[in-house]
mmCIF file of C-alpha atoms in Angstrom:
data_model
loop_
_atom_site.group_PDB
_atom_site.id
_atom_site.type_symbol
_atom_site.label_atom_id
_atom_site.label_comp_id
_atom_site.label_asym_id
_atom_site.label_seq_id
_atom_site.Cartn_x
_atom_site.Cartn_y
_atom_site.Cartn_z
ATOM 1 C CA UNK A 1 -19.328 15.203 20.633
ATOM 2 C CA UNK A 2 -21.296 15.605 16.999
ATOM 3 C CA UNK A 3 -24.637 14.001 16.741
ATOM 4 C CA UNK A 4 -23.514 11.639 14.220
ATOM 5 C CA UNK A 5 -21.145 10.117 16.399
ATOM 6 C CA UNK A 6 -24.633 9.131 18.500
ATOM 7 C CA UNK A 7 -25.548 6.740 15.497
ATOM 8 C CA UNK A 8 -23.200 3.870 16.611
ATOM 9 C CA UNK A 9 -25.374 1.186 14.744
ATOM 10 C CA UNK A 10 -24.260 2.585 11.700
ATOM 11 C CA UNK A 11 -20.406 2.552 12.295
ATOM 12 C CA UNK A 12 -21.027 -0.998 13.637
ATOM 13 C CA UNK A 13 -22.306 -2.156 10.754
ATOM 14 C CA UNK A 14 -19.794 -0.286 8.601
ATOM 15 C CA UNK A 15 -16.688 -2.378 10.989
ATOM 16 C CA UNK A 16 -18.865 -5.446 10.418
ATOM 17 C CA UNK A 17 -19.173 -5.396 6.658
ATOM 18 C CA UNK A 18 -16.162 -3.498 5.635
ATOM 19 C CA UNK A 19 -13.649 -3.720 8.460
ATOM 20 C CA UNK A 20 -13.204 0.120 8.558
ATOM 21 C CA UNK A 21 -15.718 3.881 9.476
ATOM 22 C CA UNK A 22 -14.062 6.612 8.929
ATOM 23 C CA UNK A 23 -15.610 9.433 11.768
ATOM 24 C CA UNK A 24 -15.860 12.931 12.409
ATOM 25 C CA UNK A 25 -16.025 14.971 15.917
ATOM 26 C CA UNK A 26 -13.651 13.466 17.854
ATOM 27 C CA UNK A 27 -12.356 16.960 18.927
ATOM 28 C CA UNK A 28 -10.513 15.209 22.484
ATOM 29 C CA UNK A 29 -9.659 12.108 23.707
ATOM 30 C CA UNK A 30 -12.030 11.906 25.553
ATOM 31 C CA UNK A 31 -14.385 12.261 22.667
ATOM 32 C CA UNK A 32 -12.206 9.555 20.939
ATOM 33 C CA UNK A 33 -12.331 6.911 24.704
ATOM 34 C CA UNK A 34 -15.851 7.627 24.764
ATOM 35 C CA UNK A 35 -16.787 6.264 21.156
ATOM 36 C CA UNK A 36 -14.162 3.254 22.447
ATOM 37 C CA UNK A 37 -15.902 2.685 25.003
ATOM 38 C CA UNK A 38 -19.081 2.405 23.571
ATOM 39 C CA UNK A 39 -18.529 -0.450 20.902
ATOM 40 C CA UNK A 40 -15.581 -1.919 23.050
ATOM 41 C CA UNK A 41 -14.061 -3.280 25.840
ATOM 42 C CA UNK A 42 -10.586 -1.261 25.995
ATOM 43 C CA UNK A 43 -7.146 -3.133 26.156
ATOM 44 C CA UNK A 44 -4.330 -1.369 27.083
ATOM 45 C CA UNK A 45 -1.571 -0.457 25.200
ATOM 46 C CA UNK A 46 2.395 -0.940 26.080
ATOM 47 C CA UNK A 47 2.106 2.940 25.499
ATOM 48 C CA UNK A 48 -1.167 4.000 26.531
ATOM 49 C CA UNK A 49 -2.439 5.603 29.944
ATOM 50 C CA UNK A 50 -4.005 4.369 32.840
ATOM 51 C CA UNK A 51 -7.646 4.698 30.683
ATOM 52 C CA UNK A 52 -6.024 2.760 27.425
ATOM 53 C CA UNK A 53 -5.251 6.287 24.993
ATOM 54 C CA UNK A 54 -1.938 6.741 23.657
ATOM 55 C CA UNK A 55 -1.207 9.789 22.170
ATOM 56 C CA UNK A 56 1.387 9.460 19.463
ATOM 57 C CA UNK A 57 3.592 12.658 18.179
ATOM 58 C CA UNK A 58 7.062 13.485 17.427
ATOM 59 C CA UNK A 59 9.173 12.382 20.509
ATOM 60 C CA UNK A 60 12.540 12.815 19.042
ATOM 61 C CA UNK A 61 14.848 10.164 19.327
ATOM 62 C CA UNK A 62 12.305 7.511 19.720
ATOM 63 C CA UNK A 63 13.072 6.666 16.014
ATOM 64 C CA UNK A 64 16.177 5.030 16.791
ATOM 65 C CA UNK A 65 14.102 2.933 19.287
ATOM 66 C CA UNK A 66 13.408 -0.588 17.685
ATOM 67 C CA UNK A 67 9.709 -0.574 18.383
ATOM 68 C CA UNK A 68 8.986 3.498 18.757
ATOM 69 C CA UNK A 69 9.064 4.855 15.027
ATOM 70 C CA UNK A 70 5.591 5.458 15.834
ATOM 71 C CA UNK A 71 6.700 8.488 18.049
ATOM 72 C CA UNK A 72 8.838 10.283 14.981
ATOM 73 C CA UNK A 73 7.982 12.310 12.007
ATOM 74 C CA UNK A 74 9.259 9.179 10.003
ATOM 75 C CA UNK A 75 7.268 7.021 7.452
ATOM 76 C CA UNK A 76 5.375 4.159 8.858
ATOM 77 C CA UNK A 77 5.218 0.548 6.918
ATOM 78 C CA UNK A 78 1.982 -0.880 6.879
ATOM 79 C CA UNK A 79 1.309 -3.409 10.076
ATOM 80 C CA UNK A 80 -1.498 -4.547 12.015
ATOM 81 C CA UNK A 81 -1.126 -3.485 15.913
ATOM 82 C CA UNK A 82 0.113 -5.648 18.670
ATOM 83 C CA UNK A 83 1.233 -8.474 16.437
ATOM 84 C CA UNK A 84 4.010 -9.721 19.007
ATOM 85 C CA UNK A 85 1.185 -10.197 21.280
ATOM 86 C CA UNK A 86 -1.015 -13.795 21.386
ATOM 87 C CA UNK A 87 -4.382 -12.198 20.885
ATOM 88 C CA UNK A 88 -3.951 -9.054 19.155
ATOM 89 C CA UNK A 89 -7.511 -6.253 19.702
ATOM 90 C CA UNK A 90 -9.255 -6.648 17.493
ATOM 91 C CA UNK A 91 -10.330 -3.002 16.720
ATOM 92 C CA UNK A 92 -8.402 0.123 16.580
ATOM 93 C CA UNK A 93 -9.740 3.396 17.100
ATOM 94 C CA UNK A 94 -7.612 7.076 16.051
ATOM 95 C CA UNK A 95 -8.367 10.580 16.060
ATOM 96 C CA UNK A 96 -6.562 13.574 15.435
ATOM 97 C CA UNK A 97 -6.199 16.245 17.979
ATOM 98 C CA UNK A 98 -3.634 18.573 15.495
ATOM 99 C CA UNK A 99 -2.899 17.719 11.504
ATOM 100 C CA UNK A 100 0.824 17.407 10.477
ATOM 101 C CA UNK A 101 2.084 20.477 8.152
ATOM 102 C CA UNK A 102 2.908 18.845 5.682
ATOM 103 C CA UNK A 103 2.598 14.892 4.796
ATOM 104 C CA UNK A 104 1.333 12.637 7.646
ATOM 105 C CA UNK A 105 -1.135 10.897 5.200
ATOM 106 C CA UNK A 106 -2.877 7.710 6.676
ATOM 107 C CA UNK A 107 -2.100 4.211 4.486
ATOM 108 C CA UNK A 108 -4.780 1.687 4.970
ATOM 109 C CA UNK A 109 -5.177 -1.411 3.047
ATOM 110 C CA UNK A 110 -7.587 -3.834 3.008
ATOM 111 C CA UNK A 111 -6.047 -7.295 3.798
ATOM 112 C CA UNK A 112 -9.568 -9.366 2.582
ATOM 113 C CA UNK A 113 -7.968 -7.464 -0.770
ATOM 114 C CA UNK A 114 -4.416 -8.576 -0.271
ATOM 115 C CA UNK A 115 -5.078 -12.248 0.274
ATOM 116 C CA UNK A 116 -8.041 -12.387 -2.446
ATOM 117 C CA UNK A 117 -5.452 -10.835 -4.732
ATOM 118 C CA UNK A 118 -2.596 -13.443 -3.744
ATOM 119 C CA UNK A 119 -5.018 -16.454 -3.905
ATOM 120 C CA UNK A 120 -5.613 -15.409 -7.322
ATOM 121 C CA UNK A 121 -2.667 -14.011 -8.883
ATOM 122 C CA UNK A 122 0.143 -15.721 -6.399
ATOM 123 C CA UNK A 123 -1.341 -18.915 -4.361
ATOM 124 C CA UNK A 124 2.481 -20.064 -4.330
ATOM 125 C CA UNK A 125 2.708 -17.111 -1.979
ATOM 126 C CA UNK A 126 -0.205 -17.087 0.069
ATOM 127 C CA UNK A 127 -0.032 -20.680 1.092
ATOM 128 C CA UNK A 128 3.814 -19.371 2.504
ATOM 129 C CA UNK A 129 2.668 -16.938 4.095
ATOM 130 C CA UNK A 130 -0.380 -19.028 5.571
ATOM 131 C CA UNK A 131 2.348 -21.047 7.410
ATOM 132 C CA UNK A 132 2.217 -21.760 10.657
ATOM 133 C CA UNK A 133 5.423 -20.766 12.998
ATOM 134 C CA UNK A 134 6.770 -18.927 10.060
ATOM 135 C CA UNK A 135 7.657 -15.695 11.123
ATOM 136 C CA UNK A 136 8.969 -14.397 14.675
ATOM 137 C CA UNK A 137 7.053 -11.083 15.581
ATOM 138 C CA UNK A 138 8.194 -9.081 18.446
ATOM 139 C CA UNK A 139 11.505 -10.057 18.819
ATOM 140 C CA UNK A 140 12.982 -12.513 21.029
ATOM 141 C CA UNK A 141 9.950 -12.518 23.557
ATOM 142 C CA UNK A 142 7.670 -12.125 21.023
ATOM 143 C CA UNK A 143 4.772 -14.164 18.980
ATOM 144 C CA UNK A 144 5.779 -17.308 16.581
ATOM 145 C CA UNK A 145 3.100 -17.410 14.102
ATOM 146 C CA UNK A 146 2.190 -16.275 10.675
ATOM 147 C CA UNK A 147 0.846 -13.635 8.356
ATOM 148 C CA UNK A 148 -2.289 -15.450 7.423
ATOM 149 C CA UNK A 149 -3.517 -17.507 9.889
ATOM 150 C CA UNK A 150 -6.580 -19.270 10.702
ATOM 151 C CA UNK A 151 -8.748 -18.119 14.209
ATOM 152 C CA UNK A 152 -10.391 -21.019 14.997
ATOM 153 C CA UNK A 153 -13.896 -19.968 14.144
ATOM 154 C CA UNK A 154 -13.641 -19.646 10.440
ATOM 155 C CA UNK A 155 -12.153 -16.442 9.906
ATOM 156 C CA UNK A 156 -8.624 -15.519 8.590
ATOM 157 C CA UNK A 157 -6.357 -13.264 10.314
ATOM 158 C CA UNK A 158 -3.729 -10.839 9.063
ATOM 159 C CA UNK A 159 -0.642 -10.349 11.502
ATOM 160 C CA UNK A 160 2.097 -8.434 9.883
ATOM 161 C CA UNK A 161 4.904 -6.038 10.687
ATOM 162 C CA UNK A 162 7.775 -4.955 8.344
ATOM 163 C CA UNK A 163 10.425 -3.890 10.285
ATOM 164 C CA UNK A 164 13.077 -5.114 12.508
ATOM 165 C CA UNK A 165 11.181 -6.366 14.907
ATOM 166 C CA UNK A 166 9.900 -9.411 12.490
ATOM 167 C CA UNK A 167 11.849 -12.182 11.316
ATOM 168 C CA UNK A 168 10.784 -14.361 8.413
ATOM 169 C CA UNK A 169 11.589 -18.355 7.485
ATOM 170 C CA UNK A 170 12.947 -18.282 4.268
ATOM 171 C CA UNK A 171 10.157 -19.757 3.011
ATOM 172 C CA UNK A 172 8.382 -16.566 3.826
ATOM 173 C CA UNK A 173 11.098 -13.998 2.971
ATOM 174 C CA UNK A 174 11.165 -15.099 -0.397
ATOM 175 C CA UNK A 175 7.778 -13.770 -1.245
ATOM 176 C CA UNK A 176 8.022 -10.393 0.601
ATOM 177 C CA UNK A 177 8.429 -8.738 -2.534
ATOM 178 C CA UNK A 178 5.037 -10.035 -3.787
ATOM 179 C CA UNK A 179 3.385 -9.332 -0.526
ATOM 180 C CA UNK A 180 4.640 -5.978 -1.037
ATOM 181 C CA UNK A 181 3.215 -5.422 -4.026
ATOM 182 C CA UNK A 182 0.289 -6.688 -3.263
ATOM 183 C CA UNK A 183 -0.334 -4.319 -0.564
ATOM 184 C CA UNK A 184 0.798 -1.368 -2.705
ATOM 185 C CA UNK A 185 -1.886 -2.281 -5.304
ATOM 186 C CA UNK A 186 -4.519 -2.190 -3.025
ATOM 187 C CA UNK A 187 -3.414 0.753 -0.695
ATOM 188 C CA UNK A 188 -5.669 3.685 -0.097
ATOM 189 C CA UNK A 189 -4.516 7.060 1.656
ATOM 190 C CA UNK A 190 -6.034 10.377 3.098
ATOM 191 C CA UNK A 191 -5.266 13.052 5.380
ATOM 192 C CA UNK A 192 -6.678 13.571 8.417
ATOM 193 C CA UNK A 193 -7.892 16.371 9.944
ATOM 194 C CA UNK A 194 -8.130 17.474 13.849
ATOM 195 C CA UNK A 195 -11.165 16.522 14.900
ATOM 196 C CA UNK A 196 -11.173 13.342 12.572
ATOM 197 C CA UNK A 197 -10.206 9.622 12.944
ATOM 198 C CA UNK A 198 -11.079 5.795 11.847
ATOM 199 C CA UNK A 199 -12.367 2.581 12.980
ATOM 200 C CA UNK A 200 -10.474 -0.430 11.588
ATOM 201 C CA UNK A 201 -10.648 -3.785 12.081
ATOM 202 C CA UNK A 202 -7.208 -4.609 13.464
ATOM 203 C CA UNK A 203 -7.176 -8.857 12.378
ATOM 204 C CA UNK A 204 -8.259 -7.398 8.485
ATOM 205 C CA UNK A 205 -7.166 -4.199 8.179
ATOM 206 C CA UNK A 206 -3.092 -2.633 7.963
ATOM 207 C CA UNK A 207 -2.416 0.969 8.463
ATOM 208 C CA UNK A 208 0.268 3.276 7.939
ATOM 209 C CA UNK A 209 1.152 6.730 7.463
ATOM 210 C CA UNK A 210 3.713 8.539 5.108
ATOM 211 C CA UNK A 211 6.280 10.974 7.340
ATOM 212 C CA UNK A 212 5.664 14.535 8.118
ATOM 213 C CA UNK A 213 6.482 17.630 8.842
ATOM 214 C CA UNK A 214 5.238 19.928 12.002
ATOM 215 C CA UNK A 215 3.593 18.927 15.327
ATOM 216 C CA UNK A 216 1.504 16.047 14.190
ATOM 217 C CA UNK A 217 -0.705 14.632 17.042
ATOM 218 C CA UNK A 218 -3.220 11.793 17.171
ATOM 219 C CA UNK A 219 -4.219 9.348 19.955
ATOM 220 C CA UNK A 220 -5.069 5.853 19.807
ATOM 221 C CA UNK A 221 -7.195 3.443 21.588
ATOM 222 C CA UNK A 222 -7.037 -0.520 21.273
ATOM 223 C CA UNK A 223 -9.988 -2.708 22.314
ATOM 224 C CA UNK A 224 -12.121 -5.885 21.392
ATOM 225 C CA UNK A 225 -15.759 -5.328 20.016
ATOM 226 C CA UNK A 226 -18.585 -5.915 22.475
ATOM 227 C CA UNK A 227 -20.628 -9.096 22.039
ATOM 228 C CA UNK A 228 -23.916 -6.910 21.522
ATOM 229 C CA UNK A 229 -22.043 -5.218 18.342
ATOM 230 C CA UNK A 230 -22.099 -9.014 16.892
ATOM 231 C CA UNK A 231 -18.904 -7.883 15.153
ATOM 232 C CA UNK A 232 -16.710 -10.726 14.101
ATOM 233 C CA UNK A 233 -13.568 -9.648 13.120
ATOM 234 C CA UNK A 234 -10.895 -11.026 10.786
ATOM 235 C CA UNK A 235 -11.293 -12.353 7.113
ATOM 236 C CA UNK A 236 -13.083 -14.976 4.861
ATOM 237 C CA UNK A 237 -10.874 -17.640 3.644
ATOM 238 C CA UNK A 238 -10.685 -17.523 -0.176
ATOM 239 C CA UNK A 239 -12.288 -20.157 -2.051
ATOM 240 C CA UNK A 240 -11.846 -21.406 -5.573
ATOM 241 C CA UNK A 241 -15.996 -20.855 -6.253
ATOM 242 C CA UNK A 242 -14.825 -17.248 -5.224
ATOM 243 C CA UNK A 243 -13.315 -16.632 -8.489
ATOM 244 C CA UNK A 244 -16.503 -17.581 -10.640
#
């Protein structure tokens, strides 16, 4: 693994104050369960191995999976992971073991952005989408919460799919649109490269990626932030002093 990958105080306090590191040298895996493990305690995925890495590439018809566009060369919608889950990780970790050929760009978007931006320009909006038991994620077995919702130790977190597998009130659908927008405004993209991956924080941050061409491969790992890291996770509720 490269040396700066050694330096994991300064991609902790990157996740802390940011939500997101951006990190070189993950050439395997292993390189990529090893930084996991490291500034988290690994949860396992619904798609992952027996050590918590999923490796996500073109499967073929997984696309007309509900649930498995992941494993395509299709676009992705921005989402946070796990949201028909409880407890969602808090932190996910990617690498790249082998770069699309063409396309395959990563979408990321800042949600402390998103909800600043609505509590600002749309509070009509943010307060429905702050409601609780307002959207069905997950399908039938799935979680019955909201977008924005509160954690219980003064943070904000961001819970959002947009596919078929989430199912709005109508209070909610109305302002998907503005959501929408929102999150294009503030989107950011790049391409990765093998041997490169992120570190986002999964209650702030959405991802995404734009479809592709070729043999695209990159593996992910889900986990919660070790108590030593003294990462809290999530976002600050917007305040009207915020704005002077």
């Amino acid at each position: 693994m490269d040396e700066s990958f050694r330096e994991v105080e300064v991609m902790i306090e990157l996740i802390a104050e940011r939500g997101l590191a951006v990190v070189d040298g993950l050439d395997t895996p292993e390189d990529l369960l090893q930084l996991a493990h490291s500034i988290a305690t690994v949860v396992p995925h619904r798609d992952s191995g027996p050590d918590g890495v999923t490796t996500i590439a073109d499967f073929g018809e997984a696309i007309v999976r509900s649930g498995f566009a992941g494993f395509s060369t299709c676009a992705l919608n921005p989402h946070t992971d796990r949201s028909g889950v409880p407890y969602p990780p808090a932190l996910l970790m990617m690498s790249c073991s082998r770069a699309a050929t063409t396309g395959g760009e990563c979408v990321l978007i800042d949600g402390q952005a998103v909800y600043d931006d609505l509590a600002v320009s749309e509070p009509e909006a943010l307060a429905a989408l702050c409601t609780p038991r307002s959207v069905l994620f997950g399908g039938a077995a799935g979680h019955l919460g909201s977008i924005f919702s509160d954690n219980g130790d003064g943070r904000i977190i961001i819970r959002l799919r947009l596919d078929e597998l989430a199912r709005f009130a109508s209070e909610v659908d109305r302002w998907i649109p503005v959501l929408r927008a929102a999150i294009d405004r503030h989107a950011i993209e790049f391409r990765l490269s093998a041997g490169q991956g992120y570190i986002l924080d999964n209650h702030r941050w959405l991802h995404g990626r734009r479809a592709f061409t070729g043999q695209r491969v990159v593996h992910r790992v889900n986990g919660d932030p070790l108590p030593a890291t003294g990462i809290r996770t999530g976002l600050r509720a917007w305040a009207s002093s915020d704005a002077a």
